[in-house]
Short mmCIF file of C-alpha atoms and ligand atoms in Angstrom, two decimals:
data_model
loop_
_atom_site.label_atom_id
_atom_site.label_comp_id
_atom_site.label_asym_id
_atom_site.label_seq_id
_atom_site.Cartn_x
_atom_site.Cartn_y
_atom_site.Cartn_z
CA UNK I 1 -51.21 -15.57 36.23
CA UNK I 2 -47.41 -16.28 36.79
CA UNK I 3 -45.88 -12.92 37.30
CA UNK I 4 -42.48 -12.04 38.94
CA UNK I 5 -41.52 -8.70 39.09
CA UNK I 6 -37.67 -8.83 38.74
CA UNK I 7 -35.51 -6.48 41.14
CA UNK I 8 -32.47 -8.44 41.85
CA UNK I 9 -30.04 -6.97 38.96
CA UNK I 10 -28.03 -4.66 40.66
CA UNK I 11 -28.03 -2.08 37.90
CA UNK I 12 -29.79 1.07 38.22
CA UNK I 13 -32.20 2.39 35.30
CA UNK I 14 -32.29 5.94 34.66
CA UNK I 15 -35.29 6.58 32.20
CA UNK I 16 -37.27 10.06 32.13
CA UNK I 17 -38.78 9.80 28.70
CA UNK I 18 -41.10 7.03 28.25
CA UNK I 19 -41.08 5.08 24.82
CA UNK I 20 -43.80 2.42 25.10
CA UNK I 21 -43.50 -1.61 26.13
CA UNK I 22 -41.27 -3.80 23.96
CA UNK I 23 -41.36 -7.86 24.70
CA UNK I 24 -38.08 -9.87 24.88
CA UNK I 25 -38.46 -13.40 24.49
CA UNK I 26 -35.66 -15.07 26.30
CA UNK I 27 -33.81 -14.08 29.93
CA UNK I 28 -30.47 -15.52 28.69
CA UNK I 29 -27.13 -12.98 28.34
CA UNK I 30 -28.52 -11.22 25.21
CA UNK I 31 -32.19 -10.73 26.66
CA UNK I 32 -30.75 -9.45 29.85
CA UNK I 33 -28.31 -6.89 28.28
CA UNK I 34 -30.64 -5.39 25.83
CA UNK I 35 -34.00 -5.14 28.21
CA UNK I 36 -31.29 -3.15 30.53
CA UNK I 37 -30.37 -0.97 27.74
CA UNK I 38 -33.91 -0.60 26.42
CA UNK I 39 -34.87 0.19 30.15
CA UNK I 40 -32.41 3.07 30.52
CA UNK I 41 -33.55 4.55 27.35
CA UNK I 42 -37.12 4.91 28.69
CA UNK I 43 -38.83 1.80 27.44
CA UNK I 44 -40.90 -0.68 29.43
CA UNK I 45 -39.63 -4.31 29.09
CA UNK I 46 -41.65 -7.30 29.62
CA UNK I 47 -39.62 -10.54 29.56
CA UNK I 48 -41.25 -13.74 28.10
CA UNK I 49 -39.86 -17.07 29.33
CA UNK I 50 -40.38 -20.53 29.76
CA UNK I 51 -40.10 -20.43 33.74
CA UNK I 52 -41.10 -16.90 34.96
CA UNK I 53 -40.53 -18.21 38.32
CA UNK I 54 -36.96 -18.89 38.46
CA UNK I 55 -35.80 -16.19 35.81
CA UNK I 56 -33.03 -14.34 37.90
CA UNK I 57 -30.87 -11.56 37.62
CA UNK I 58 -33.09 -9.34 35.34
CA UNK I 59 -32.81 -5.71 35.18
CA UNK I 60 -34.90 -3.79 37.92
CA UNK I 61 -37.93 -2.37 36.45
CA UNK I 62 -38.77 -5.49 33.89
CA UNK I 63 -41.42 -7.70 34.53
CA UNK I 64 -41.12 -11.48 33.59
CA UNK I 65 -44.40 -13.35 32.18
CA UNK I 66 -45.05 -16.59 30.58
CA UNK I 67 -44.25 -16.29 26.54
CA UNK I 68 -47.94 -16.06 25.94
CA UNK I 69 -48.82 -13.33 28.06
CA UNK I 70 -45.78 -11.17 27.72
CA UNK I 71 -46.38 -11.57 23.75
CA UNK I 72 -49.79 -9.89 24.61
CA UNK I 73 -48.58 -6.92 26.44
CA UNK I 74 -46.25 -5.35 23.23
CA UNK I 75 -46.65 -5.08 19.43
CA UNK I 76 -42.69 -5.34 19.39
CA UNK I 77 -41.18 -8.92 20.32
CA UNK I 78 -37.37 -9.56 20.39
CA UNK I 79 -36.55 -12.95 20.15
CA UNK I 80 -33.66 -13.47 21.98
CA UNK I 81 -33.28 -17.25 22.03
CA UNK I 82 -31.26 -19.39 19.77
CA UNK I 83 -32.63 -20.76 16.43
CA UNK I 84 -32.63 -24.52 17.72
CA UNK I 85 -35.53 -23.43 20.16
CA UNK I 86 -37.81 -21.93 17.88
CA UNK I 87 -40.30 -24.47 17.96
CA UNK I 88 -42.39 -23.23 20.84
CA UNK I 89 -43.15 -20.12 18.33
CA UNK I 90 -45.35 -22.24 16.35
CA UNK I 91 -47.98 -22.66 19.13
CA UNK I 92 -47.73 -18.95 19.79
CA UNK I 93 -48.42 -18.11 15.77
CA UNK I 94 -51.77 -16.90 16.53
CA UNK I 95 -51.20 -14.41 18.94
CA UNK I 96 -47.88 -13.15 17.12
CA UNK I 97 -50.05 -12.44 14.07
CA UNK I 98 -49.41 -8.65 13.17
CA UNK I 99 -46.43 -8.36 15.41
CA UNK I 100 -43.13 -7.07 14.82
CA UNK I 101 -40.86 -10.02 15.66
CA UNK I 102 -37.10 -9.01 15.83
CA UNK I 103 -34.77 -12.13 15.32
CA UNK I 104 -31.45 -11.40 16.84
CA UNK I 105 -29.88 -14.61 16.23
CA UNK I 106 -26.42 -15.92 14.91
CA UNK I 107 -25.50 -19.12 14.09
CA UNK I 108 -22.05 -20.98 14.81
CA UNK I 109 -20.97 -21.36 11.16
CA UNK I 110 -21.30 -19.32 8.02
CA UNK I 111 -24.51 -20.67 5.90
CA UNK I 112 -25.09 -23.54 8.51
CA UNK I 113 -28.78 -23.65 7.23
CA UNK I 114 -30.30 -23.64 3.87
CA UNK I 115 -32.21 -20.41 4.72
CA UNK I 116 -31.34 -17.57 7.18
CA UNK I 117 -32.81 -17.73 10.68
CA UNK I 118 -34.92 -14.93 10.16
CA UNK I 119 -36.73 -16.38 7.06
CA UNK I 120 -36.95 -19.44 9.12
CA UNK I 121 -39.01 -17.86 11.68
CA UNK I 122 -41.09 -16.16 9.10
CA UNK I 123 -42.14 -19.68 8.07
CA UNK I 124 -42.83 -20.61 11.64
CA UNK I 125 -45.07 -18.03 12.28
CA UNK I 126 -46.20 -16.35 8.83
CA UNK I 127 -48.41 -13.81 10.16
CA UNK I 128 -45.85 -11.95 12.13
CA UNK I 129 -43.57 -8.99 10.49
CA UNK I 130 -39.99 -10.78 10.94
CA UNK I 131 -37.02 -8.24 11.05
CA UNK I 132 -33.65 -9.18 11.29
CA UNK I 133 -31.75 -6.99 13.58
CA UNK I 134 -29.12 -6.46 16.39
CA UNK I 135 -27.39 -9.60 15.85
CA UNK I 136 -23.72 -7.46 15.46
CA UNK I 137 -24.29 -6.01 18.64
CA UNK I 138 -22.74 -7.91 21.36
CA UNK I 139 -24.70 -8.69 25.08
CA UNK I 140 -21.21 -7.68 26.41
CA UNK I 141 -21.01 -4.37 24.44
CA UNK I 142 -24.78 -3.59 25.68
CA UNK I 143 -23.90 -4.13 29.14
CA UNK I 144 -20.56 -2.08 29.47
CA UNK I 145 -21.57 0.64 27.01
CA UNK I 146 -18.38 0.13 24.64
CA UNK I 147 -20.39 0.20 21.75
CA UNK I 148 -17.79 2.80 19.65
CA UNK I 149 -16.82 -0.03 17.38
CA UNK I 150 -20.19 -1.63 16.62
CA UNK I 151 -22.56 0.65 16.69
CA UNK I 152 -24.10 -0.35 13.33
CA UNK I 153 -27.06 -2.25 13.38
CA UNK I 154 -28.13 -3.79 9.95
CA UNK I 155 -31.82 -4.01 9.57
CA UNK I 156 -33.98 -6.08 6.82
CA UNK I 157 -37.23 -7.10 6.60
CA UNK I 158 -40.56 -7.23 3.90
CA UNK I 159 -42.66 -4.98 5.92
CA UNK I 160 -41.38 -1.38 5.78
CA UNK I 161 -43.39 0.13 8.72
CA UNK I 162 -41.94 -2.69 10.68
CA UNK I 163 -38.55 -2.47 10.05
CA UNK I 164 -39.13 1.68 10.76
CA UNK I 165 -40.15 0.73 14.22
CA UNK I 166 -36.75 -1.20 14.60
CA UNK I 167 -34.78 1.64 13.18
CA UNK I 168 -36.54 4.25 15.62
CA UNK I 169 -35.81 1.54 18.51
CA UNK I 170 -32.44 1.13 17.47
CA UNK I 171 -31.69 5.15 16.96
CA UNK I 172 -33.49 5.21 20.82
CA UNK I 173 -30.77 2.93 22.12
CA UNK I 174 -27.87 5.22 20.47
CA UNK I 175 -27.49 2.91 17.96
CA UNK I 176 -26.98 3.61 14.14
CA UNK I 177 -29.69 1.20 11.97
CA UNK I 178 -28.83 0.60 8.29
CA UNK I 179 -31.73 -0.65 6.11
CA UNK I 180 -30.31 -3.80 4.11
CA UNK I 181 -33.25 -4.26 2.24
CA UNK I 182 -35.58 -7.31 2.43
CA UNK I 183 -35.58 -10.44 4.62
CA UNK I 184 -33.24 -12.10 1.78
CA UNK I 185 -30.31 -10.26 3.03
CA UNK I 186 -30.53 -11.58 6.57
CA UNK I 187 -28.34 -14.88 5.46
CA UNK I 188 -25.63 -12.11 4.56
CA UNK I 189 -26.23 -10.24 8.11
CA UNK I 190 -26.11 -13.69 10.03
CA UNK I 191 -22.79 -14.23 8.45
CA UNK I 192 -21.35 -11.22 9.19
CA UNK I 193 -20.41 -11.39 12.93
CA UNK I 194 -18.85 -15.12 11.76
CA UNK I 195 -16.28 -13.23 9.37
CA UNK I 196 -12.43 -13.34 10.68
CA UNK I 197 -10.84 -10.29 9.01
CA UNK I 198 -11.88 -11.52 5.50
CA UNK I 199 -9.96 -8.17 3.91
CA UNK I 200 -6.52 -9.17 6.17
CA UNK I 201 -6.57 -12.50 4.94
CA UNK I 202 -4.82 -12.20 1.74
CA UNK I 203 -2.22 -9.40 2.94
CA UNK I 204 -1.65 -11.66 5.98
CA UNK I 205 -0.91 -15.02 3.61
CA UNK I 206 1.03 -13.28 0.95
CA UNK I 207 3.53 -11.54 3.46
CA UNK I 208 3.76 -14.83 5.45
CA UNK I 209 4.55 -16.74 2.48
CA UNK I 210 7.26 -13.87 1.38
CA UNK I 211 8.31 -13.74 4.58
CA UNK I 212 9.23 -17.50 4.94
CA UNK I 213 10.58 -17.51 1.33
CA UNK I 214 13.04 -14.54 1.82
CA UNK I 215 14.09 -15.97 5.31
CA UNK I 216 14.89 -19.56 3.58
CA UNK I 217 16.47 -17.76 0.68
CA UNK I 218 18.83 -15.79 3.14
CA UNK I 219 19.46 -18.88 5.25
CA UNK I 220 20.81 -20.71 2.30
CA UNK I 221 23.08 -18.03 0.84
CA UNK I 222 24.14 -16.77 4.52
CA UNK I 223 23.97 -19.83 6.81
CA UNK I 224 24.32 -22.90 4.68
CA UNK I 225 26.62 -21.85 2.13
CA UNK I 226 29.28 -20.61 4.54
CA UNK I 227 29.04 -23.88 6.60
CA UNK I 228 29.21 -25.92 3.47
CA UNK I 229 32.00 -24.29 1.59
CA UNK I 230 34.00 -23.27 5.00
CA UNK I 231 32.84 -25.14 7.70
CA UNK I 232 31.55 -21.51 9.34
CA UNK I 233 29.08 -21.29 12.00
CA UNK I 234 26.83 -18.28 11.02
CA UNK I 235 23.57 -19.44 12.62
CA UNK I 236 23.84 -16.33 15.01
CA UNK I 237 22.49 -14.33 11.37
CA UNK I 238 19.24 -15.86 11.95
CA UNK I 239 18.39 -13.76 14.89
CA UNK I 240 18.76 -10.50 13.68
CA UNK I 241 20.92 -10.05 10.36
CA UNK I 242 18.24 -11.99 8.17
CA UNK I 243 15.15 -10.99 9.61
CA UNK I 244 16.58 -7.27 8.91
CA UNK I 245 16.87 -8.17 5.32
CA UNK I 246 13.40 -10.04 5.27
CA UNK I 247 11.48 -7.13 6.70
CA UNK I 248 12.49 -4.72 4.48
CA UNK I 249 12.33 -6.81 1.33
CA UNK I 250 8.86 -7.91 2.49
CA UNK I 251 7.73 -4.16 3.04
CA UNK I 252 8.97 -3.10 -0.52
CA UNK I 253 7.08 -6.02 -2.00
CA UNK I 254 3.72 -5.49 -0.52
CA UNK I 255 4.13 -1.94 -1.04
CA UNK I 256 4.73 -2.46 -4.87
CA UNK I 257 1.93 -5.01 -4.89
CA UNK I 258 -0.30 -1.97 -3.36
CA UNK I 259 0.04 -0.24 -6.55
CA UNK I 260 0.14 -3.34 -9.07
CA UNK I 261 -3.44 -4.18 -9.37
CA UNK I 262 -4.35 -0.31 -10.37
CA UNK I 263 -1.80 -0.89 -13.05
CA UNK I 264 -3.04 -4.06 -14.21
CA UNK I 265 -6.54 -2.66 -14.37
CA UNK I 266 -5.38 0.29 -16.55
CA UNK I 267 -4.23 -2.21 -18.86
CA UNK I 268 -7.09 -4.23 -18.92
CA UNK I 269 -9.40 -1.08 -19.38
CA UNK I 270 -6.72 0.23 -22.01
CA UNK I 271 -7.06 -3.49 -23.85
CA UNK I 272 -10.82 -3.44 -23.49
CA UNK I 273 -11.41 0.05 -24.49
CA UNK I 274 -14.15 0.46 -21.79
CA UNK I 275 -14.58 0.55 -18.18
CA UNK I 276 -17.93 -0.56 -18.00
CA UNK I 277 -16.65 -4.30 -18.06
CA UNK I 278 -15.88 -6.04 -14.57
CA UNK I 279 -12.63 -7.03 -13.43
CA UNK I 280 -11.66 -10.50 -12.65
CA UNK I 281 -12.81 -11.53 -9.36
CA UNK I 282 -9.26 -12.02 -8.14
CA UNK I 283 -8.60 -8.38 -9.11
CA UNK I 284 -11.25 -7.08 -7.75
CA UNK I 285 -10.61 -8.71 -4.33
CA UNK I 286 -6.96 -7.72 -4.79
CA UNK I 287 -8.25 -4.21 -5.03
CA UNK I 288 -10.23 -3.93 -1.86
CA UNK I 289 -7.31 -5.31 0.18
CA UNK I 290 -4.95 -2.19 -1.00
CA UNK I 291 -4.91 -0.73 2.24
CA UNK I 292 -4.76 -3.68 4.61
CA UNK I 293 -1.68 -4.58 2.19
CA UNK I 294 -0.20 -1.12 2.99
CA UNK I 295 -0.53 -1.03 6.51
CA UNK I 296 1.03 -4.71 6.52
CA UNK I 297 3.82 -3.29 4.40
CA UNK I 298 4.14 -0.33 7.30
CA UNK I 299 4.20 -2.98 9.96
CA UNK I 300 7.47 -4.63 8.06
CA UNK I 301 8.86 -0.83 7.59
CA UNK I 302 8.53 -0.45 11.29
CA UNK I 303 10.44 -3.62 12.13
CA UNK I 304 13.43 -2.77 9.68
CA UNK I 305 13.64 0.55 11.22
CA UNK I 306 13.53 -0.67 14.85
CA UNK I 307 15.94 -3.42 13.95
CA UNK I 308 18.36 -1.22 12.24
CA UNK I 309 18.52 1.18 15.29
CA UNK I 310 19.80 -1.66 17.35
CA UNK I 311 22.80 -2.17 14.98
CA UNK I 312 25.46 -0.38 16.49
CA UNK I 313 24.97 -2.23 19.90
CA UNK I 314 25.12 -5.70 18.27
CA UNK I 315 28.10 -7.99 19.56
CA UNK I 316 29.08 -9.03 16.16
CA UNK I 317 29.23 -5.53 14.82
CA UNK I 318 30.85 -4.10 17.76
CA UNK I 319 33.53 -6.91 17.48
CA UNK I 320 34.19 -6.30 13.61
CA UNK I 321 34.61 -2.60 14.35
CA UNK I 322 37.26 -2.73 17.13
CA UNK I 323 39.05 -5.67 15.49
CA UNK I 324 39.37 -3.47 11.93
CA UNK I 325 40.75 -0.55 14.68
CA UNK I 326 43.05 -2.95 16.25
CA UNK I 327 44.33 -4.41 12.96
CA UNK I 328 44.87 -0.94 11.56
CA UNK I 329 46.79 -0.08 14.64
CA UNK I 330 49.10 -3.15 14.61
CA UNK I 331 49.78 -2.73 10.76
CA UNK I 332 49.93 1.06 11.19
CA UNK I 333 47.88 1.24 7.79
CA UNK I 334 44.56 3.20 7.93
CA UNK I 335 41.88 3.12 5.14
CA UNK I 336 41.35 6.03 2.75
CA UNK I 337 38.62 7.94 3.10
CA UNK I 338 36.22 7.20 -0.10
CA UNK I 339 33.96 10.12 -1.17
CA UNK I 340 32.11 7.86 -3.30
CA UNK I 341 31.17 5.40 -0.36
CA UNK I 342 30.43 8.23 2.00
CA UNK I 343 27.90 9.77 -0.68
CA UNK I 344 26.50 6.00 -1.43
CA UNK I 345 26.27 5.18 2.48
CA UNK I 346 24.63 8.77 3.34
CA UNK I 347 22.20 8.66 0.24
CA UNK I 348 21.17 5.21 1.40
CA UNK I 349 20.32 6.41 4.94
CA UNK I 350 18.44 9.60 3.76
CA UNK I 351 16.59 7.79 1.02
CA UNK I 352 15.39 5.38 3.72
CA UNK I 353 14.24 8.15 6.45
CA UNK I 354 12.44 10.07 3.75
CA UNK I 355 10.93 6.94 2.08
CA UNK I 356 9.73 5.42 5.76
CA UNK I 357 8.12 9.11 6.67
CA UNK I 358 6.06 9.11 3.60
CA UNK I 359 5.28 5.44 4.45
CA UNK I 360 3.82 6.67 7.67
CA UNK I 361 2.01 9.47 6.59
CA UNK I 362 0.16 7.13 3.95
CA UNK I 363 -0.45 4.77 6.99
CA UNK I 364 -1.82 7.78 9.16
CA UNK I 365 -4.21 8.98 6.10
CA UNK I 366 -5.42 5.74 5.89
CA UNK I 367 -6.64 5.90 9.20
CA UNK I 368 -10.82 6.47 9.17
CA UNK I 369 -10.75 9.19 11.58
CA UNK I 370 -7.94 11.20 9.22
CA UNK I 371 -9.39 9.70 5.94
CA UNK I 372 -12.92 11.35 6.74
CA UNK I 373 -11.38 14.74 7.40
CA UNK I 374 -9.95 15.06 3.98
CA UNK I 375 -11.70 15.44 0.61
CA UNK I 376 -11.52 12.62 -2.17
CA UNK I 377 -9.08 14.78 -4.37
CA UNK I 378 -6.78 14.88 -1.19
CA UNK I 379 -7.13 11.58 -0.57
CA UNK I 380 -6.20 10.56 -4.12
CA UNK I 381 -3.25 12.83 -3.86
CA UNK I 382 -1.85 11.35 -0.72
CA UNK I 383 -2.72 7.70 -1.60
CA UNK I 384 -1.46 7.80 -5.22
CA UNK I 385 1.01 10.85 -5.82
CA UNK I 386 2.83 10.68 -2.63
CA UNK I 387 2.31 6.85 -2.46
CA UNK I 388 4.19 6.23 -5.63
CA UNK I 389 7.02 8.90 -4.26
CA UNK I 390 7.25 6.28 -1.58
CA UNK I 391 7.80 3.47 -3.63
CA UNK I 392 10.22 5.29 -5.79
CA UNK I 393 12.22 6.63 -2.59
CA UNK I 394 11.86 3.15 -1.00
CA UNK I 395 13.18 1.50 -4.25
CA UNK I 396 16.15 3.72 -4.58
CA UNK I 397 17.24 3.04 -0.81
CA UNK I 398 17.39 -0.64 -2.04
CA UNK I 399 18.99 0.33 -5.35
CA UNK I 400 21.78 2.42 -3.46
CA UNK I 401 22.08 -0.20 -0.95
CA UNK I 402 22.79 -2.77 -3.57
CA UNK I 403 25.39 0.44 -4.89
CA UNK I 404 28.92 -1.17 -5.56
CA UNK I 405 27.70 -4.78 -4.75
CA UNK I 406 25.74 -4.91 -8.00
CA UNK I 407 29.40 -5.49 -9.61
CA UNK I 408 31.03 -7.57 -7.16
CA UNK I 409 31.26 -11.44 -8.13
CA UNK I 410 29.74 -12.31 -4.56
CA UNK I 411 26.42 -11.32 -5.69
CA UNK I 412 25.82 -15.00 -7.03
CA UNK I 413 26.10 -17.61 -4.38
CA UNK I 414 25.31 -20.88 -5.85
CA UNK I 415 23.62 -18.69 -8.76
CA UNK I 416 21.71 -17.26 -6.45
CA UNK I 417 21.50 -13.57 -6.56
CA UNK I 418 21.19 -11.39 -3.35
CA UNK I 419 17.68 -10.85 -1.86
CA UNK I 420 17.44 -7.57 -2.41
CA UNK I 421 17.83 -7.89 -6.03
CA UNK I 422 14.98 -10.33 -5.93
CA UNK I 423 13.32 -7.66 -4.00
CA UNK I 424 13.76 -5.21 -6.78
CA UNK I 425 12.01 -6.99 -9.75
CA UNK I 426 8.53 -6.13 -8.64
CA UNK I 427 8.72 -2.36 -7.64
CA UNK I 428 10.99 -1.75 -10.54
CA UNK I 429 8.35 -3.51 -12.98
CA UNK I 430 5.76 -1.65 -11.08
CA UNK I 431 7.42 1.94 -11.78
CA UNK I 432 8.39 1.23 -15.23
CA UNK I 433 4.88 0.11 -15.77
CA UNK I 434 3.45 3.37 -14.23
CA UNK I 435 5.86 5.30 -16.25
CA UNK I 436 4.77 3.77 -19.39
CA UNK I 437 1.03 4.53 -18.17
CA UNK I 438 1.83 8.25 -17.43
CA UNK I 439 3.10 8.73 -21.07
CA UNK I 440 0.89 11.25 -22.74
CA UNK I 441 -0.48 9.41 -25.61
CA UNK I 442 -1.25 6.50 -23.33
CA UNK I 443 -2.75 8.71 -20.35
CA UNK I 444 -4.92 10.55 -22.66
CA UNK I 445 -6.66 7.44 -23.82
CA UNK I 446 -6.90 6.15 -20.21
CA UNK I 447 -8.48 9.19 -18.69
CA UNK I 448 -11.11 9.45 -21.76
CA UNK I 449 -12.02 5.72 -21.05
CA UNK I 450 -12.38 6.63 -17.18
CA UNK I 451 -14.65 9.36 -18.21
CA UNK I 452 -16.82 6.83 -19.99
CA UNK I 453 -15.72 7.08 -23.54
CA UNK I 454 -15.66 3.39 -25.09
CA UNK I 455 -13.78 2.38 -28.20
CA UNK I 456 -16.39 0.17 -29.83
CA UNK I 457 -19.37 1.71 -28.52
CA UNK I 458 -22.42 0.92 -29.96
CA UNK I 459 -23.63 4.35 -29.11
CA UNK I 460 -20.38 6.29 -30.37
CA UNK I 461 -21.08 4.22 -33.60
CA UNK I 462 -24.38 5.09 -34.28
CA UNK I 463 -23.92 8.62 -33.41
CA UNK I 464 -21.19 8.61 -36.16
CA UNK I 465 -23.48 7.12 -38.72
CA UNK I 466 -25.78 9.86 -38.08
CA UNK I 467 -28.42 7.48 -36.37
CA UNK I 468 -28.14 8.99 -32.80
CA UNK I 469 -31.08 8.33 -30.50
CA UNK I 470 -31.00 11.41 -29.13
P1 NAP X 1 -28.70 -17.80 26.14
O1 NAP X 1 -27.92 -17.01 27.13
O2 NAP X 1 -28.37 -19.34 25.52
O3 NAP X 1 -30.04 -17.58 26.29
C1 NAP X 1 -31.09 -17.91 25.39
C2 NAP X 1 -32.53 -18.00 26.11
O4 NAP X 1 -33.27 -18.54 25.39
C3 NAP X 1 -32.31 -18.69 27.20
O5 NAP X 1 -32.02 -17.92 28.37
C4 NAP X 1 -33.86 -18.99 27.52
O6 NAP X 1 -34.67 -17.95 28.44
C5 NAP X 1 -34.32 -19.03 26.27
N1 NAP X 1 -34.93 -20.14 25.45
C6 NAP X 1 -36.01 -20.62 25.12
N2 NAP X 1 -36.54 -21.79 24.65
C7 NAP X 1 -35.11 -22.48 25.10
C8 NAP X 1 -34.94 -24.02 25.12
N3 NAP X 1 -35.62 -24.84 24.46
N4 NAP X 1 -33.57 -24.11 25.82
C9 NAP X 1 -32.97 -23.32 26.22
N5 NAP X 1 -33.19 -21.71 26.45
C10 NAP X 1 -34.37 -21.66 25.85
O7 NAP X 1 -28.15 -17.15 24.83
P2 NAP X 1 -27.98 -15.55 24.26
O8 NAP X 1 -26.57 -15.45 24.48
O9 NAP X 1 -28.62 -14.79 25.30
O10 NAP X 1 -28.29 -15.46 22.78
C11 NAP X 1 -29.51 -15.56 22.49
C12 NAP X 1 -29.86 -15.09 21.08
O11 NAP X 1 -28.99 -13.85 20.67
C13 NAP X 1 -29.24 -16.28 20.09
O12 NAP X 1 -29.97 -16.24 18.98
C14 NAP X 1 -27.87 -15.42 19.95
O13 NAP X 1 -27.50 -16.16 18.61
C15 NAP X 1 -28.56 -13.89 19.78
N6 NAP X 1 -27.30 -13.36 20.25
C16 NAP X 1 -26.54 -13.24 21.14
C17 NAP X 1 -25.30 -12.23 21.45
C18 NAP X 1 -24.40 -12.24 22.66
O14 NAP X 1 -23.78 -11.51 22.74
N7 NAP X 1 -24.53 -13.08 23.55
C19 NAP X 1 -25.29 -11.34 20.40
C20 NAP X 1 -25.97 -11.07 19.45
C21 NAP X 1 -27.07 -12.28 19.13
P3 NAP X 1 -35.69 -18.50 29.36
O15 NAP X 1 -35.00 -19.47 30.34
O16 NAP X 1 -36.11 -17.32 30.19
O17 NAP X 1 -36.85 -19.14 28.76
#
């Protein structure tokens, strides 16, 4: 009998309560880490390995045997081996009959194989109860104990008793098992760790596109135009002035785009006269990304706030102020105080500060730790009512910034209006549409639709005709 008692692994095991024996096939990174965690939680661990004699650095207290002997020691076997090496299991099919076989494997690419690894395993070892689990937990997290962000263990399998056993093990390890149904769900579970910020992709591409567009737009108006018409070098504007236009414009546009899908959905429901029809996929996806869109918008608003704070220390601004003062002193003329300009300037600042404050509040309440503390009505109040108030304040901030400039001929350069005018298009459209939707006659119909009423309901029709099924 090939048998090695591994005692080289430096970590100690603290187990007061015995939980039973678990077998782990494979003494690689994941097998070792899971084995250590299991030992710490009171399980006896037997490793199955191609070569038990040379397996090293295993947790103290674990046994290492050849695959067939290890399999005979436990009803539960964790397969910590890559799918490409599953072939050896076909030979063990008889000894694995009736055992719970846990597939922890992941792939290199999404949908790499026609069937999931777990389903492939079930075909290789038809007599075993294959359960997919633990693939979303990393070896590093198991070893270092930093499982806070990934405590969830998705579990699926066709045998409910086998699934229950695996979920019990997960709970004993301090993890949170989530039953995902039959083995068909394995494909999705295997794709899950390969996803890269799926909900952030649309906000990221959209905000990058907006930034690039507005940057080029502003550069044409503020750098290229002065150079072409007067040979003036304004390239320094590319560093602070133009970004400080692009960031607020992007933030405001994104904030408006957070509320636009809700309005489109309402219009669609009004048009269809029912809420029981699916929205188009693009609208569904857009609605799901609203939180991420809002957070990206908040990031840009932050950048705008920081860029605005450095304005007084900019060389160009100090030079302009100094020159204006010297010119006034030399010509002995001072510019008269304009009450309307003071009003506009103070209102602009106040609206910006209040808008930013509410924006921050929205961002904070979207954090899971905060949103879990409020009920559904409170969350809706903050995200919808305060959200719209934020949009109103930020739009007003931009409108007041425009102020007297709207009437100035310099608003058009090469027939291109100022960028902040473009920035107002989507927010103003959203606010006007929202205003129309909250008018009592429309709001009443929309509320009824959202409570389940249908304009062309066959049930309503039959009730009207006195043919109610009830
Ligand atoms: P690894 O370090 O490469 O270990 C794989 C083990 O498989 C080897 O140590 C070997 O153990 C065994 N094996 C059996 N037949 C083999 C063969 N023909 N060639 C090579 N090795 C063979 O991989 P791992 O990182 O532990 O991952 C193991 C499984 O866990 C994979 O399916 C992976 O997708 C999954 N997983 C890993 C992580 C992670 O963070 N690493 C997280 C989740 C899931 P013996 O030498 O003892 O036979």
